[in-house]
Coordinates of C-alpha atoms in Angstrom, one line a residue:
M1 CA 40.4 25.2 11.6
S2 CA 40.3 22.4 8.4
S3 CA 39.8 23.2 4.8
L4 CA 36.9 21.9 5.2
D5 CA 35.5 24.2 8.1
D6 CA 36.3 27.3 5.6
E7 CA 35.1 26.3 2.5
K8 CA 31.5 25.6 4.6
A9 CA 32.4 29.2 5.9
I10 CA 32.7 30.5 2.7
Q11 CA 29.2 28.8 1.6
L12 CA 27.6 29.8 3.9
V13 CA 28.8 33.7 3.5
Q14 CA 27.5 32.7 0.2
L15 CA 23.9 31.3 0.9
Q16 CA 23.8 34.2 2.8
A17 CA 24.1 37.0 0.3
R18 CA 22.1 34.3 -2.0
V19 CA 19.0 35.4 0.8
G20 CA 20.0 38.3 1.8
A21 CA 20.1 37.1 4.8
N22 CA 22.2 39.1 8.0
S23 CA 25.9 36.8 9.7
D24 CA 23.5 36.1 12.5
D25 CA 20.7 34.5 11.2
D26 CA 20.6 30.9 13.5
V27 CA 17.7 30.4 11.0
L28 CA 19.4 30.2 7.7
S29 CA 22.7 28.3 9.5
G30 CA 20.9 26.0 10.4
Y31 CA 19.0 25.7 7.8
F32 CA 22.6 25.4 6.4
D33 CA 23.6 22.5 9.3
D34 CA 20.0 20.6 8.1
A35 CA 21.1 20.0 4.2
I36 CA 24.1 19.0 4.5
Q37 CA 22.9 16.2 6.7
A38 CA 20.4 15.7 3.8
V39 CA 23.2 15.1 1.8
L40 CA 25.4 13.1 3.2
D41 CA 22.0 10.4 4.5
F42 CA 21.5 10.8 0.5
T43 CA 25.2 10.1 -0.6
G44 CA 26.1 7.8 2.0
Q45 CA 29.5 10.2 3.5
S46 CA 29.8 10.7 5.9
Q47 CA 31.7 14.4 5.5
P48 CA 31.0 16.4 2.7
N49 CA 33.3 18.3 -0.2
K50 CA 33.4 20.9 -2.2
A51 CA 29.9 19.9 -4.5
L52 CA 28.1 18.5 -1.7
L53 CA 28.3 21.6 0.4
I54 CA 27.4 23.6 -3.1
A55 CA 24.8 21.3 -3.3
A56 CA 24.1 21.9 0.1
K57 CA 23.7 25.7 0.0
R58 CA 21.2 25.0 -3.3
L59 CA 19.2 22.5 -0.9
A60 CA 19.2 25.3 2.1
V61 CA 18.0 28.6 0.0
V62 CA 15.1 25.5 -1.3
Y63 CA 14.2 24.8 2.6
W64 CA 14.6 29.5 3.5
N65 CA 11.8 29.8 -0.2
Q66 CA 9.9 27.0 1.9
Q67 CA 9.2 28.8 5.3
A68 CA 5.6 29.9 4.8
D69 CA 4.7 27.1 3.4
E70 CA 5.7 24.3 5.1
G71 CA 3.3 21.6 5.4
E72 CA 1.2 22.3 2.1
T73 CA 1.4 20.3 -0.8
Q74 CA -0.6 22.6 -2.7
R75 CA -1.6 26.0 -3.1
T76 CA -4.4 28.3 -5.3
E77 CA -3.5 32.1 -4.8
G78 CA -5.6 35.0 -7.9
G79 CA -6.3 31.9 -10.3
V80 CA -2.2 30.5 -9.7
S81 CA -2.0 26.9 -8.4
R82 CA 0.9 26.5 -6.7
T83 CA 2.4 22.5 -6.4
F84 CA 4.9 21.9 -3.9
E85 CA 7.7 18.9 -3.8
V86 CA 6.8 17.8 -0.7
T87 CA 9.8 14.2 -0.4
G88 CA 13.9 15.7 0.5
I89 CA 15.6 16.7 -1.9
P90 CA 14.9 18.0 -5.4
S91 CA 14.8 16.1 -8.4
S92 CA 17.6 18.7 -10.2
I93 CA 19.2 18.4 -6.7
R94 CA 19.7 14.7 -6.4
S95 CA 20.6 14.1 -9.6
S96 CA 24.1 16.5 -9.3
L97 CA 24.7 14.7 -5.6
M98 CA 23.9 10.9 -7.9
P99 CA 28.0 10.3 -8.8
Y100 CA 28.7 10.7 -5.3
R101 CA 26.8 8.2 -3.8
V102 CA 28.3 5.6 -2.1
A103 CA 27.2 1.9 -3.7
K104 CA 26.3 -1.1 -0.8
T105 CA 27.0 -4.1 -1.0
R106 CA 25.1 -7.6 -0.3
S107 CA 25.6 -11.1 -0.3
L108 CA 23.6 -13.4 -3.3
R109 CA 21.9 -15.7 0.1

């Protein structure tokens, strides 16, 4: 097992503890894998490092918390109105990923 696999396993265990899931919860593991891919896509990186795995863990918590709210953009219950961010990675996580984005060069034609 590589150190990257070790770090991913550590972050997954911490994620499970944070949301109170058991270690054989495939849904949470799937959210974590989805979050890692979203982070890699956003940054343009091919492999995650520790900082990207931590950001992916935070994003997986967002995915986990939005399970019952999937597809909703706004809800009002008991006089309390709630609006959901529906586009990709929340800005608080996106800002922590900005230093890891890979710049792409383009020609000036």
